[in-house]
Amino acid sequence: MNTQNQTVLILDFGGQYSHLIARRVRELRVYCEVYPSGRVLAAIEATKPVGIILTGGPNSVYEPGAPLIPAEVFERGIPVLGICYGAQLMAHVLGGRAAATGQREYGQTETRFDPDSPLFAGLPETGVTWMSHGVSIQGLPTGFRGAASTQSTSYAAIENPQKKLYGLQFHPEVSHTQNGLEMLRRFLYDICPCVGDWHMGDYAERTVAEMRAKIGDGKVLLALSGGVDSSVCAALLSKAVGRQLTCIFVDHGLLRKDEGDEVEAAFRDWDIRLIRVNAEARFLARLSGQTEPEAKRKIIGEEFIRVFEEEAKKIGSVDFLAQGTIYPDVIESGAGNAAVIKSHHNTGGLPDHVDFKEIVEPLRLLFKDEVRRLGVALGLDDSLVWRQPFPGPGLAIRVIGDLTAEKLDMLREADAIFRAELALAGLDRDIHQYFAVLTSLRSVGVMGDERTYDYTLALRGVTTTDFMTADFARIPYDVLARASGRIVGEVPHINRIVYDITSKPPATIEWE
Ligand code: XMP
């Protein structure tokens, strides 16, 4: 039990948004724990919750084998919010009726809210909610009333305010639901009521203590890339177990200008053992003559593991292999019930020849912005915490076609100038990702009185919230002009600069 903070218990029925609910609750400064639905009474005992949230799930509540909970959960005076399956379950268990509609309600749905409901009072009486269900509540349990409706149901929300029981057929945690976060806030603050006593520093402290207990005096190994996730993971484990942690930083020579040294410098004062392996020559030799982006990615991934294994072998057996996996990776790689969305984004995979007993993933339940806040709470350097996403294969995929040390140097210089100019213009926090790409196109130019036949460099800048979709950044022309002038003047063999004005989709953020 968490004795420092009020706790909200989230009972997980296997819904795809269960951890998004947890994230929203944390965003509202309330501590929460997610438990599997089968252990409800033990979970209540363990967490002494001020409120319970029942998540969505893939089952139909009236079918044999659907996960149910005892009615007494609703009789303890603890406020309960059921979402989607959780709402149907609440109706079903308390003597109402939930049944298949024969028509699936999916996506953004016009909804009318009852202004007398404590969850909706003072909000617009109609709005869009996000629905995803084929079962709906068709009969209310005693003491309940309908609190929202759509074209196909009068019970898009149900409530029994005396008993502090609420059910929403839609998903307030999803950003497509207008005022969804406000509805959650009202459940937490007006109904439970929570005081908002939780912040990321608590999470850091708790996770450090958990890791310390789990690792004991064992040895831990971590592949540090200098990206946000592995850096925060290193910082956390350093606080937990200090020099029992060894970080191997494989510098594949495909990082941006000075980045390898920056990573090393950022961890100089931390209590860890840091091994930096300068493997540029090795990677370049393996990549020589390769032009196809997938082939480059594959080679880099394999070589990375090989170098890591060789270093690990020198250390000998370890007890734990740490990974900076974050929640979107868990979802994207298809863990649990979620479908595989993409598999290409991580360089590594697991090494076959490292002798370890167990994996630890202290960031597994966090979303990216939470990882950054955790990094801040741990005192990690700003330059690491606010680092832009950077592909594992690094600049190898930003040099189109065949890769050489000279081309990498050109790209590194040009990219550094572009970054410096954006920082000078004060645009570096507003544009979420920006970089240079060395294309394989060469064309005629004129410099002084000389004819040149040199490379075209592309500049890319995007604004985005999730990197799944993105718009090209409207960088002022004079900033582009300064960057272009400096790059052509200072970097040999680049004689033409273009700015990418496509969004994603239809383009992607990277060129490769
Ligand atoms: P795309 O090009 O698919 O990229 O629009 C979306 C975002 O993902 C980043 N990216 C990667 N991140 N490992 C990563 O950790 C990778 O292999 C990788 N490839 C692309 C890309 O920079 C953009 O932010």
PDB file of C-alpha atoms in Angstrom, residues 211-483:
ATOM      1  CA  MET A 211      14.467  -1.342  -8.254  1.00  0.00           C
ATOM      2  CA  ARG A 212      16.779  -1.379  -5.232  1.00  0.00           C
ATOM      3  CA  ALA A 213      14.660  -4.076  -3.591  1.00  0.00           C
ATOM      4  CA  LYS A 214      14.465  -6.138  -6.751  1.00  0.00           C
ATOM      5  CA  ILE A 215      18.122  -5.902  -7.757  1.00  0.00           C
ATOM      6  CA  GLY A 216      19.587  -6.305  -4.254  1.00  0.00           C
ATOM      7  CA  ASP A 217      23.325  -6.627  -4.689  1.00  0.00           C
ATOM      8  CA  GLY A 218      23.005  -8.001  -8.248  1.00  0.00           C
ATOM      9  CA  LYS A 219      24.835  -6.691 -11.296  1.00  0.00           C
ATOM     10  CA  VAL A 220      22.918  -4.816 -14.009  1.00  0.00           C
ATOM     11  CA  LEU A 221      23.825  -4.155 -17.624  1.00  0.00           C
ATOM     12  CA  LEU A 222      22.260  -1.485 -19.829  1.00  0.00           C
ATOM     13  CA  ALA A 223      22.780  -0.481 -23.458  1.00  0.00           C
ATOM     14  CA  LEU A 224      22.930   3.303 -23.325  1.00  0.00           C
ATOM     15  CA  SER A 225      22.242   5.051 -26.631  1.00  0.00           C
ATOM     16  CA  GLY A 226      22.043   8.617 -25.411  1.00  0.00           C
ATOM     17  CA  GLY A 227      18.372   8.760 -26.382  1.00  0.00           C
ATOM     18  CA  VAL A 228      15.832   9.917 -23.808  1.00  0.00           C
ATOM     19  CA  ASP A 229      14.590   6.477 -22.760  1.00  0.00           C
ATOM     20  CA  SER A 230      17.900   4.725 -22.153  1.00  0.00           C
ATOM     21  CA  SER A 231      19.307   7.853 -20.490  1.00  0.00           C
ATOM     22  CA  VAL A 232      16.416   8.120 -18.027  1.00  0.00           C
ATOM     23  CA  CYS A 233      16.681   4.386 -17.388  1.00  0.00           C
ATOM     24  CA  ALA A 234      20.391   4.788 -16.617  1.00  0.00           C
ATOM     25  CA  ALA A 235      19.728   7.719 -14.290  1.00  0.00           C
ATOM     26  CA  LEU A 236      17.051   5.802 -12.417  1.00  0.00           C
ATOM     27  CA  LEU A 237      19.182   2.694 -11.989  1.00  0.00           C
ATOM     28  CA  SER A 238      22.172   4.775 -10.995  1.00  0.00           C
ATOM     29  CA  LYS A 239      20.132   6.227  -8.129  1.00  0.00           C
ATOM     30  CA  ALA A 240      18.953   2.743  -7.204  1.00  0.00           C
ATOM     31  CA  VAL A 241      22.114   0.664  -7.347  1.00  0.00           C
ATOM     32  CA  GLY A 242      25.008   2.968  -8.280  1.00  0.00           C
ATOM     33  CA  ARG A 243      28.055   1.172  -9.576  1.00  0.00           C
ATOM     34  CA  GLN A 244      26.331  -2.198  -9.695  1.00  0.00           C
ATOM     35  CA  LEU A 245      25.095  -0.731 -13.002  1.00  0.00           C
ATOM     36  CA  THR A 246      27.330  -0.942 -16.058  1.00  0.00           C
ATOM     37  CA  CYS A 247      26.247   1.019 -19.122  1.00  0.00           C
ATOM     38  CA  ILE A 248      27.657   0.110 -22.491  1.00  0.00           C
ATOM     39  CA  PHE A 249      27.480   2.973 -24.946  1.00  0.00           C
ATOM     40  CA  VAL A 250      28.134   1.659 -28.439  1.00  0.00           C
ATOM     41  CA  ASP A 251      29.136   4.711 -30.456  1.00  0.00           C
ATOM     42  CA  HIS A 252      28.479   3.528 -34.000  1.00  0.00           C
ATOM     43  CA  GLY A 253      29.805   6.770 -35.465  1.00  0.00           C
ATOM     44  CA  LEU A 254      26.383   7.594 -36.873  1.00  0.00           C
ATOM     45  CA  LEU A 255      25.442  10.147 -34.246  1.00  0.00           C
ATOM     46  CA  ARG A 256      25.132  13.875 -34.820  1.00  0.00           C
ATOM     47  CA  LYS A 257      28.078  16.206 -34.416  1.00  0.00           C
ATOM     48  CA  ASP A 258      29.701  15.919 -30.945  1.00  0.00           C
ATOM     49  CA  GLU A 259      26.831  13.788 -29.678  1.00  0.00           C
ATOM     50  CA  GLY A 260      28.978  10.876 -28.537  1.00  0.00           C
ATOM     51  CA  ASP A 261      31.050  13.194 -26.333  1.00  0.00           C
ATOM     52  CA  GLU A 262      27.897  14.870 -25.015  1.00  0.00           C
ATOM     53  CA  VAL A 263      26.465  11.547 -23.891  1.00  0.00           C
ATOM     54  CA  GLU A 264      29.677  10.681 -22.117  1.00  0.00           C
ATOM     55  CA  ALA A 265      29.858  14.133 -20.512  1.00  0.00           C
ATOM     56  CA  ALA A 266      26.240  14.003 -19.343  1.00  0.00           C
ATOM     57  CA  PHE A 267      26.952  10.858 -17.348  1.00  0.00           C
ATOM     58  CA  ARG A 268      30.416  11.782 -16.112  1.00  0.00           C
ATOM     59  CA  ASP A 269      29.158  12.784 -12.676  1.00  0.00           C
ATOM     60  CA  TRP A 270      26.721   9.926 -12.259  1.00  0.00           C
ATOM     61  CA  ASP A 271      27.430   6.958 -10.100  1.00  0.00           C
ATOM     62  CA  ILE A 272      27.655   4.274 -12.812  1.00  0.00           C
ATOM     63  CA  ARG A 273      30.291   2.372 -14.723  1.00  0.00           C
ATOM     64  CA  LEU A 274      30.190   3.686 -18.281  1.00  0.00           C
ATOM     65  CA  ILE A 275      31.975   1.892 -21.090  1.00  0.00           C
ATOM     66  CA  ARG A 276      32.109   3.733 -24.410  1.00  0.00           C
ATOM     67  CA  VAL A 277      32.988   1.658 -27.439  1.00  0.00           C
ATOM     68  CA  ASN A 278      34.123   3.637 -30.456  1.00  0.00           C
ATOM     69  CA  ALA A 279      33.033   1.365 -33.258  1.00  0.00           C
ATOM     70  CA  GLU A 280      32.673   3.753 -36.188  1.00  0.00           C
ATOM     71  CA  ALA A 281      35.214   2.024 -38.397  1.00  0.00           C
ATOM     72  CA  ARG A 282      33.578  -1.323 -37.841  1.00  0.00           C
ATOM     73  CA  PHE A 283      30.115  -0.080 -38.704  1.00  0.00           C
ATOM     74  CA  LEU A 284      31.331   1.771 -41.790  1.00  0.00           C
ATOM     75  CA  ALA A 285      33.158  -1.296 -43.035  1.00  0.00           C
ATOM     76  CA  ARG A 286      30.006  -3.375 -42.734  1.00  0.00           C
ATOM     77  CA  LEU A 287      27.901  -0.677 -44.410  1.00  0.00           C
ATOM     78  CA  SER A 288      30.234  -0.093 -47.304  1.00  0.00           C
ATOM     79  CA  GLY A 289      28.450  -0.391 -50.664  1.00  0.00           C
ATOM     80  CA  GLN A 290      24.997  -0.709 -49.051  1.00  0.00           C
ATOM     81  CA  THR A 291      22.415   1.650 -50.529  1.00  0.00           C
ATOM     82  CA  GLU A 292      19.101   0.148 -49.528  1.00  0.00           C
ATOM     83  CA  PRO A 293      17.690   1.631 -46.264  1.00  0.00           C
ATOM     84  CA  GLU A 294      16.269  -1.605 -44.881  1.00  0.00           C
ATOM     85  CA  ALA A 295      19.577  -3.381 -45.514  1.00  0.00           C
ATOM     86  CA  LYS A 296      21.409  -0.581 -43.682  1.00  0.00           C
ATOM     87  CA  ARG A 297      19.023  -0.827 -40.747  1.00  0.00           C
ATOM     88  CA  LYS A 298      19.452  -4.572 -40.543  1.00  0.00           C
ATOM     89  CA  ILE A 299      23.241  -4.448 -40.647  1.00  0.00           C
ATOM     90  CA  ILE A 300      23.364  -1.730 -37.994  1.00  0.00           C
ATOM     91  CA  GLY A 301      20.976  -3.644 -35.731  1.00  0.00           C
ATOM     92  CA  GLU A 302      23.036  -6.833 -36.028  1.00  0.00           C
ATOM     93  CA  GLU A 303      26.372  -5.130 -35.607  1.00  0.00           C
ATOM     94  CA  PHE A 304      25.086  -3.223 -32.595  1.00  0.00           C
ATOM     95  CA  ILE A 305      24.159  -6.458 -30.851  1.00  0.00           C
ATOM     96  CA  ARG A 306      27.481  -8.018 -31.772  1.00  0.00           C
ATOM     97  CA  VAL A 307      29.521  -5.141 -30.313  1.00  0.00           C
ATOM     98  CA  PHE A 308      27.332  -5.091 -27.227  1.00  0.00           C
ATOM     99  CA  GLU A 309      27.784  -8.839 -26.733  1.00  0.00           C
ATOM    100  CA  GLU A 310      31.541  -8.623 -27.075  1.00  0.00           C
ATOM    101  CA  GLU A 311      31.721  -5.952 -24.393  1.00  0.00           C
ATOM    102  CA  ALA A 312      29.263  -7.783 -22.181  1.00  0.00           C
ATOM    103  CA  LYS A 313      31.366 -10.914 -22.420  1.00  0.00           C
ATOM    104  CA  LYS A 314      34.293  -9.021 -20.905  1.00  0.00           C
ATOM    105  CA  ILE A 315      32.118  -8.206 -17.897  1.00  0.00           C
ATOM    106  CA  GLY A 316      30.971 -11.788 -17.456  1.00  0.00           C
ATOM    107  CA  SER A 317      27.587 -12.898 -16.230  1.00  0.00           C
ATOM    108  CA  VAL A 318      25.180 -10.296 -14.896  1.00  0.00           C
ATOM    109  CA  ASP A 319      21.980 -10.708 -12.964  1.00  0.00           C
ATOM    110  CA  PHE A 320      19.827  -8.224 -14.843  1.00  0.00           C
ATOM    111  CA  LEU A 321      19.677  -6.780 -18.319  1.00  0.00           C
ATOM    112  CA  ALA A 322      17.960  -3.382 -18.140  1.00  0.00           C
ATOM    113  CA  GLN A 323      15.979  -1.939 -21.016  1.00  0.00           C
ATOM    114  CA  GLY A 324      14.493   1.502 -21.494  1.00  0.00           C
ATOM    115  CA  THR A 325      11.279   0.113 -22.972  1.00  0.00           C
ATOM    116  CA  ILE A 326       8.411   2.577 -22.633  1.00  0.00           C
ATOM    117  CA  TYR A 327       4.697   1.940 -22.870  1.00  0.00           C
ATOM    118  CA  PRO A 328       4.210   2.791 -26.558  1.00  0.00           C
ATOM    119  CA  ASP A 329       6.979   0.249 -27.373  1.00  0.00           C
ATOM    120  CA  VAL A 330       5.102  -2.365 -25.377  1.00  0.00           C
ATOM    121  CA  ILE A 331       1.980  -1.669 -27.426  1.00  0.00           C
ATOM    122  CA  GLU A 332       3.754  -1.324 -30.760  1.00  0.00           C
ATOM    123  CA  SER A 333       5.630  -4.571 -30.404  1.00  0.00           C
ATOM    124  CA  GLY A 334       2.353  -6.347 -29.770  1.00  0.00           C
ATOM    125  CA  ALA A 335       2.820  -7.334 -26.142  1.00  0.00           C
ATOM    126  CA  GLY A 336      -0.312  -8.433 -24.313  1.00  0.00           C
ATOM    127  CA  ASN A 337      -3.387  -8.373 -26.480  1.00  0.00           C
ATOM    128  CA  ALA A 338      -2.589  -5.282 -28.511  1.00  0.00           C
ATOM    129  CA  ALA A 339      -1.978  -5.736 -32.221  1.00  0.00           C
ATOM    130  CA  VAL A 340       1.485  -5.189 -33.737  1.00  0.00           C
ATOM    131  CA  ILE A 341       1.569  -1.700 -35.205  1.00  0.00           C
ATOM    132  CA  LYS A 342       5.211  -1.433 -36.251  1.00  0.00           C
ATOM    133  CA  SER A 343       8.324  -3.396 -35.602  1.00  0.00           C
ATOM    134  CA  HIS A 344      11.051  -1.418 -37.322  1.00  0.00           C
ATOM    135  CA  HIS A 345      11.724   1.304 -34.829  1.00  0.00           C
ATOM    136  CA  ASN A 346      14.158  -0.272 -32.461  1.00  0.00           C
ATOM    137  CA  THR A 347      17.705  -0.980 -33.408  1.00  0.00           C
ATOM    138  CA  GLY A 348      18.434  -3.646 -30.877  1.00  0.00           C
ATOM    139  CA  GLY A 349      16.359  -6.654 -30.085  1.00  0.00           C
ATOM    140  CA  LEU A 350      17.762  -8.909 -27.416  1.00  0.00           C
ATOM    141  CA  PRO A 351      21.330 -10.162 -27.459  1.00  0.00           C
ATOM    142  CA  ASP A 352      21.607 -13.957 -27.662  1.00  0.00           C
ATOM    143  CA  HIS A 353      24.964 -14.325 -26.004  1.00  0.00           C
ATOM    144  CA  VAL A 354      24.708 -12.198 -22.909  1.00  0.00           C
ATOM    145  CA  ASP A 355      24.455 -14.159 -19.730  1.00  0.00           C
ATOM    146  CA  PHE A 356      21.682 -12.631 -17.623  1.00  0.00           C
ATOM    147  CA  LYS A 357      18.889 -13.987 -15.465  1.00  0.00           C
ATOM    148  CA  GLU A 358      16.165 -11.420 -15.783  1.00  0.00           C
ATOM    149  CA  ILE A 359      15.145  -8.274 -17.645  1.00  0.00           C
ATOM    150  CA  VAL A 360      14.244  -5.077 -15.798  1.00  0.00           C
ATOM    151  CA  GLU A 361      12.227  -2.375 -17.557  1.00  0.00           C
ATOM    152  CA  PRO A 362      11.590   0.433 -15.080  1.00  0.00           C
ATOM    153  CA  LEU A 363       9.898   2.738 -17.638  1.00  0.00           C
ATOM    154  CA  ARG A 364       7.568   0.123 -19.021  1.00  0.00           C
ATOM    155  CA  LEU A 365       4.370   1.834 -17.933  1.00  0.00           C
ATOM    156  CA  LEU A 366       5.264   5.391 -18.865  1.00  0.00           C
ATOM    157  CA  PHE A 367       4.510   7.475 -21.923  1.00  0.00           C
ATOM    158  CA  LYS A 368       7.201   9.568 -23.602  1.00  0.00           C
ATOM    159  CA  ASP A 369       6.367  12.909 -21.990  1.00  0.00           C
ATOM    160  CA  GLU A 370       6.214  11.176 -18.599  1.00  0.00           C
ATOM    161  CA  VAL A 371       9.680   9.736 -19.219  1.00  0.00           C
ATOM    162  CA  ARG A 372      10.945  13.264 -19.868  1.00  0.00           C
ATOM    163  CA  ARG A 373       9.338  14.524 -16.658  1.00  0.00           C
ATOM    164  CA  LEU A 374      10.887  11.636 -14.789  1.00  0.00           C
ATOM    165  CA  GLY A 375      14.276  12.572 -16.273  1.00  0.00           C
ATOM    166  CA  VAL A 376      13.817  16.115 -14.966  1.00  0.00           C
ATOM    167  CA  ALA A 377      12.791  14.797 -11.535  1.00  0.00           C
ATOM    168  CA  LEU A 378      15.941  12.666 -11.441  1.00  0.00           C
ATOM    169  CA  GLY A 379      18.111  15.671 -12.267  1.00  0.00           C
ATOM    170  CA  LEU A 380      19.207  14.545 -15.705  1.00  0.00           C
ATOM    171  CA  ASP A 381      20.787  17.115 -17.994  1.00  0.00           C
ATOM    172  CA  ASP A 382      18.314  19.159 -20.087  1.00  0.00           C
ATOM    173  CA  SER A 383      20.183  18.363 -23.269  1.00  0.00           C
ATOM    174  CA  LEU A 384      19.363  14.676 -22.791  1.00  0.00           C
ATOM    175  CA  VAL A 385      15.838  15.069 -21.477  1.00  0.00           C
ATOM    176  CA  TRP A 386      14.685  17.286 -24.341  1.00  0.00           C
ATOM    177  CA  ARG A 387      16.527  15.427 -27.046  1.00  0.00           C
ATOM    178  CA  GLN A 388      14.551  14.975 -30.267  1.00  0.00           C
ATOM    179  CA  PRO A 389      13.717  11.493 -31.440  1.00  0.00           C
ATOM    180  CA  PHE A 390      16.642  10.084 -33.345  1.00  0.00           C
ATOM    181  CA  PRO A 391      16.518   6.878 -35.349  1.00  0.00           C
ATOM    182  CA  GLY A 392      18.572   4.042 -33.893  1.00  0.00           C
ATOM    183  CA  PRO A 393      20.441   3.668 -37.210  1.00  0.00           C
ATOM    184  CA  GLY A 394      21.267   7.367 -36.915  1.00  0.00           C
ATOM    185  CA  LEU A 395      22.672   9.348 -39.785  1.00  0.00           C
ATOM    186  CA  ALA A 396      23.062   6.171 -41.852  1.00  0.00           C
ATOM    187  CA  ILE A 397      19.483   6.559 -42.988  1.00  0.00           C
ATOM    188  CA  ARG A 398      19.846  10.315 -43.476  1.00  0.00           C
ATOM    189  CA  VAL A 399      22.528   9.786 -46.074  1.00  0.00           C
ATOM    190  CA  ILE A 400      20.570   8.555 -49.064  1.00  0.00           C
ATOM    191  CA  GLY A 401      22.289   5.751 -50.926  1.00  0.00           C
ATOM    192  CA  ASP A 402      25.812   4.666 -50.350  1.00  0.00           C
ATOM    193  CA  LEU A 403      27.477   5.730 -47.103  1.00  0.00           C
ATOM    194  CA  THR A 404      31.053   6.980 -46.694  1.00  0.00           C
ATOM    195  CA  ALA A 405      32.944   8.690 -43.881  1.00  0.00           C
ATOM    196  CA  GLU A 406      33.199  11.853 -46.033  1.00  0.00           C
ATOM    197  CA  LYS A 407      29.457  11.996 -46.612  1.00  0.00           C
ATOM    198  CA  LEU A 408      28.791  11.478 -42.918  1.00  0.00           C
ATOM    199  CA  ASP A 409      31.130  14.356 -42.096  1.00  0.00           C
ATOM    200  CA  MET A 410      29.390  16.627 -44.596  1.00  0.00           C
ATOM    201  CA  LEU A 411      25.994  15.757 -43.186  1.00  0.00           C
ATOM    202  CA  ARG A 412      27.136  16.210 -39.585  1.00  0.00           C
ATOM    203  CA  GLU A 413      28.497  19.690 -40.334  1.00  0.00           C
ATOM    204  CA  ALA A 414      25.446  20.786 -42.311  1.00  0.00           C
ATOM    205  CA  ASP A 415      23.058  19.418 -39.694  1.00  0.00           C
ATOM    206  CA  ALA A 416      24.938  21.211 -36.907  1.00  0.00           C
ATOM    207  CA  ILE A 417      24.675  24.527 -38.769  1.00  0.00           C
ATOM    208  CA  PHE A 418      20.946  24.068 -39.350  1.00  0.00           C
ATOM    209  CA  ARG A 419      20.412  23.246 -35.672  1.00  0.00           C
ATOM    210  CA  ALA A 420      22.487  26.188 -34.544  1.00  0.00           C
ATOM    211  CA  GLU A 421      20.548  28.603 -36.755  1.00  0.00           C
ATOM    212  CA  LEU A 422      17.198  27.345 -35.486  1.00  0.00           C
ATOM    213  CA  ALA A 423      18.417  27.705 -31.901  1.00  0.00           C
ATOM    214  CA  LEU A 424      19.640  31.243 -32.641  1.00  0.00           C
ATOM    215  CA  ALA A 425      16.217  32.086 -34.047  1.00  0.00           C
ATOM    216  CA  GLY A 426      14.633  30.699 -30.833  1.00  0.00           C
ATOM    217  CA  LEU A 427      12.701  28.057 -32.775  1.00  0.00           C
ATOM    218  CA  ASP A 428      14.291  24.922 -31.352  1.00  0.00           C
ATOM    219  CA  ARG A 429      11.515  24.094 -28.853  1.00  0.00           C
ATOM    220  CA  ASP A 430       8.602  24.945 -31.205  1.00  0.00           C
ATOM    221  CA  ILE A 431       9.721  22.710 -34.028  1.00  0.00           C
ATOM    222  CA  HIS A 432       9.519  19.199 -32.691  1.00  0.00           C
ATOM    223  CA  GLN A 433      12.025  17.549 -34.963  1.00  0.00           C
ATOM    224  CA  TYR A 434      14.443  19.022 -37.460  1.00  0.00           C
ATOM    225  CA  PHE A 435      17.462  17.731 -39.285  1.00  0.00           C
ATOM    226  CA  ALA A 436      19.383  17.660 -42.542  1.00  0.00           C
ATOM    227  CA  VAL A 437      19.455  14.878 -45.130  1.00  0.00           C
ATOM    228  CA  LEU A 438      22.220  14.349 -47.622  1.00  0.00           C
ATOM    229  CA  THR A 439      20.576  13.279 -50.863  1.00  0.00           C
ATOM    230  CA  SER A 440      22.388  11.336 -53.565  1.00  0.00           C
ATOM    231  CA  LEU A 441      21.481  13.960 -56.139  1.00  0.00           C
ATOM    232  CA  ARG A 442      24.300  15.993 -57.638  1.00  0.00           C
ATOM    233  CA  SER A 443      23.810  18.986 -59.872  1.00  0.00           C
ATOM    234  CA  VAL A 444      25.706  21.809 -61.495  1.00  0.00           C
ATOM    235  CA  GLY A 445      26.304  25.010 -59.592  1.00  0.00           C
ATOM    236  CA  VAL A 446      28.571  27.986 -59.770  1.00  0.00           C
ATOM    237  CA  MET A 447      30.829  29.184 -56.974  1.00  0.00           C
ATOM    238  CA  GLY A 448      33.086  32.162 -57.505  1.00  0.00           C
ATOM    239  CA  ASP A 449      33.925  31.688 -61.160  1.00  0.00           C
ATOM    240  CA  GLU A 450      34.055  27.943 -60.853  1.00  0.00           C
ATOM    241  CA  ARG A 451      31.595  25.374 -62.068  1.00  0.00           C
ATOM    242  CA  THR A 452      30.690  22.879 -59.333  1.00  0.00           C
ATOM    243  CA  TYR A 453      29.022  19.507 -59.552  1.00  0.00           C
ATOM    244  CA  ASP A 454      28.021  18.787 -55.967  1.00  0.00           C
ATOM    245  CA  TYR A 455      25.375  17.388 -53.650  1.00  0.00           C
ATOM    246  CA  THR A 456      21.895  18.615 -52.797  1.00  0.00           C
ATOM    247  CA  LEU A 457      21.111  18.774 -49.094  1.00  0.00           C
ATOM    248  CA  ALA A 458      17.524  18.662 -47.832  1.00  0.00           C
ATOM    249  CA  LEU A 459      16.382  20.355 -44.643  1.00  0.00           C
ATOM    250  CA  ARG A 460      13.404  18.978 -42.774  1.00  0.00           C
ATOM    251  CA  GLY A 461      11.470  20.459 -39.863  1.00  0.00           C
ATOM    252  CA  VAL A 462       8.144  19.172 -38.513  1.00  0.00           C
ATOM    253  CA  THR A 463       5.610  19.977 -35.864  1.00  0.00           C
ATOM    254  CA  THR A 464       3.746  17.045 -34.390  1.00  0.00           C
ATOM    255  CA  THR A 465       2.219  15.762 -31.191  1.00  0.00           C
ATOM    256  CA  ASP A 466       2.821  12.047 -31.585  1.00  0.00           C
ATOM    257  CA  PHE A 467       5.197  11.613 -34.569  1.00  0.00           C
ATOM    258  CA  MET A 468       2.561   9.398 -36.201  1.00  0.00           C
ATOM    259  CA  THR A 469       1.310  12.388 -38.171  1.00  0.00           C
ATOM    260  CA  ALA A 470       3.222  15.621 -38.705  1.00  0.00           C
ATOM    261  CA  ASP A 471       3.040  18.933 -40.513  1.00  0.00           C
ATOM    262  CA  PHE A 472       6.056  20.593 -42.080  1.00  0.00           C
ATOM    263  CA  ALA A 473       7.229  23.500 -39.939  1.00  0.00           C
ATOM    264  CA  ARG A 474       6.707  26.999 -41.324  1.00  0.00           C
ATOM    265  CA  ILE A 475      10.279  28.137 -40.713  1.00  0.00           C
ATOM    266  CA  PRO A 476      10.656  31.820 -41.674  1.00  0.00           C
ATOM    267  CA  TYR A 477      12.404  32.304 -45.019  1.00  0.00           C
ATOM    268  CA  ASP A 478      15.164  34.421 -43.566  1.00  0.00           C
ATOM    269  CA  VAL A 479      16.084  31.682 -41.074  1.00  0.00           C
ATOM    270  CA  LEU A 480      16.185  29.176 -43.943  1.00  0.00           C
ATOM    271  CA  ALA A 481      18.203  31.656 -45.981  1.00  0.00           C
ATOM    272  CA  ARG A 482      20.812  32.047 -43.234  1.00  0.00           C
ATOM    273  CA  ALA A 483      21.119  28.282 -42.777  1.00  0.00           C
TER     274      ALA A 483
END
